[in-house]
Coordinates of C-alpha atoms in Angstrom, one line a residue:
Q1015 CA -2.1 3.1 -9.4
V1016 CA -0.5 0.4 -11.5
Q1017 CA -1.9 -0.9 -14.8
L1018 CA -1.0 -4.4 -16.0
V1019 CA -1.6 -5.9 -19.5
E1020 CA -0.8 -9.5 -20.3
S1021 CA -0.1 -11.0 -23.7
G1022 CA 1.3 -14.1 -25.2
G1023 CA -1.2 -16.8 -24.3
G1024 CA -2.5 -19.3 -26.7
L1025 CA -2.9 -23.0 -27.6
V1026 CA 0.2 -25.2 -27.6
Q1027 CA 0.8 -28.9 -27.6
A1028 CA 2.2 -30.7 -24.6
G1029 CA 5.9 -30.3 -24.4
G1030 CA 5.8 -27.0 -26.2
S1031 CA 6.7 -23.5 -25.0
L1032 CA 5.1 -20.1 -24.6
R1033 CA 6.3 -16.8 -23.3
L1034 CA 3.9 -14.5 -21.5
S1035 CA 4.5 -10.8 -21.2
C1036 CA 3.1 -8.3 -18.8
A1037 CA 3.4 -4.6 -19.6
I1038 CA 3.5 -2.5 -16.5
S1039 CA 2.6 1.2 -16.3
G1040 CA 1.7 3.8 -13.7
S1041 CA 3.3 4.2 -10.3
T1042 CA 6.0 1.5 -10.9
F1043 CA 8.4 3.1 -8.3
S1044 CA 6.2 1.8 -5.5
I1045 CA 6.1 -1.9 -6.7
Q1046 CA 7.4 -4.3 -4.0
Q1047 CA 6.9 -7.5 -6.0
I1048 CA 5.4 -8.7 -9.3
G1049 CA 4.4 -12.1 -10.3
W1050 CA 2.2 -14.5 -12.2
Y1051 CA -0.8 -16.4 -10.9
R1052 CA -3.1 -18.8 -12.7
Q1053 CA -6.6 -20.1 -12.3
A1054 CA -7.9 -23.3 -13.8
P1055 CA -11.6 -24.0 -14.2
G1056 CA -13.1 -25.0 -10.8
K1057 CA -9.9 -24.3 -9.0
Q1058 CA -8.6 -21.4 -6.8
R1059 CA -6.1 -18.9 -8.2
E1060 CA -2.6 -20.0 -7.3
L1061 CA 0.9 -18.5 -7.4
V1062 CA 3.0 -19.6 -10.3
A1063 CA 6.1 -17.4 -9.8
R1064 CA 7.0 -14.0 -8.4
I1065 CA 10.0 -11.7 -8.3
S1066 CA 10.7 -9.1 -5.7
S1067 CA 12.0 -5.6 -6.2
G1068 CA 15.4 -6.9 -5.0
G1069 CA 15.4 -9.6 -7.7
S1070 CA 14.7 -12.7 -5.6
T1071 CA 12.3 -15.2 -7.2
N1072 CA 9.9 -17.8 -6.0
Y1073 CA 8.3 -20.6 -7.9
A1074 CA 5.4 -23.0 -7.3
D1075 CA 6.8 -26.6 -7.0
S1076 CA 4.8 -27.7 -10.0
V1077 CA 6.6 -25.3 -12.4
K1078 CA 10.2 -25.4 -11.0
G1079 CA 12.7 -26.2 -13.7
R1080 CA 10.2 -25.5 -16.4
F1081 CA 9.1 -21.9 -16.0
T1082 CA 11.3 -18.8 -15.7
I1083 CA 10.2 -15.4 -14.5
S1084 CA 12.1 -12.3 -15.5
R1085 CA 11.7 -8.6 -15.9
D1086 CA 13.1 -5.9 -18.1
N1087 CA 13.1 -2.7 -16.0
A1088 CA 14.0 -0.5 -19.0
K1089 CA 10.8 -1.8 -20.8
N1090 CA 8.7 -2.0 -17.7
T1091 CA 7.8 -5.5 -18.7
M1092 CA 7.7 -8.9 -16.9
Y1093 CA 7.9 -12.2 -18.7
L1094 CA 7.1 -15.8 -17.9
Q1095 CA 9.0 -18.3 -20.1
M1096 CA 7.1 -21.6 -20.0
N1097 CA 8.8 -24.7 -21.3
S1098 CA 7.9 -28.4 -21.3
L1099 CA 4.2 -27.4 -20.9
K1100 CA 1.8 -30.0 -19.6
P1101 CA -2.0 -30.2 -20.0
E1102 CA -2.3 -29.4 -16.3
D1103 CA -0.7 -26.0 -17.0
T1104 CA -3.9 -25.0 -18.8
A1105 CA -5.4 -22.0 -17.0
V1106 CA -6.0 -18.3 -17.2
Y1107 CA -2.7 -16.6 -16.3
Y1108 CA -2.8 -13.3 -14.4
C1109 CA -0.1 -10.7 -13.9
H1110 CA 0.0 -9.3 -10.4
A1111 CA 1.8 -6.4 -8.7
Q1112 CA 1.9 -5.4 -5.1
T1113 CA 2.7 -1.8 -4.2
R1114 CA 3.5 0.0 -1.0
P1115 CA 3.5 3.7 -1.7
A1116 CA 3.3 4.5 2.1
V1117 CA 2.2 2.1 4.9
R1118 CA -0.5 0.0 3.2
F1119 CA 0.0 -2.6 0.6
Y1120 CA -2.1 -2.6 -2.6
D1121 CA -2.7 -5.4 -5.1
Y1122 CA -3.2 -5.0 -8.8
W1123 CA -4.2 -7.6 -11.4
G1124 CA -4.2 -7.8 -15.2
Q1125 CA -7.2 -9.0 -17.2
G1126 CA -5.7 -12.5 -17.7
T1127 CA -4.5 -14.4 -20.7
Q1128 CA -5.6 -18.0 -21.6
V1129 CA -3.1 -20.7 -21.9
T1130 CA -4.3 -24.1 -23.2
V1131 CA -2.1 -27.1 -23.4
S1132 CA -3.4 -30.0 -25.5
S1133 CA -2.3 -33.6 -24.9

């Protein structure tokens, strides 16, 4: 079992910055990858960025060059630095972890944090 708690969302003007944090606890040794997803009203949840246990990262094309995912293993925390925010970045942002303690994969989600970008 893994528990994920997001923080850092809020209201920001276009062009501004926010940093999201995800505190990770539980069976962290079995985590294969962690990442951020977002869901805007009326849209499907989509991948924003993810980082594997080996440190490789992937970003959605829409956020490349503006967002940076990172993790602090000592603090069991993952971050998403969001710069040059746009109104279309407005969504609920979710922390995600995928584990593989044995053969099967398991997915865990945080409760989400709202990010609103005003024009």
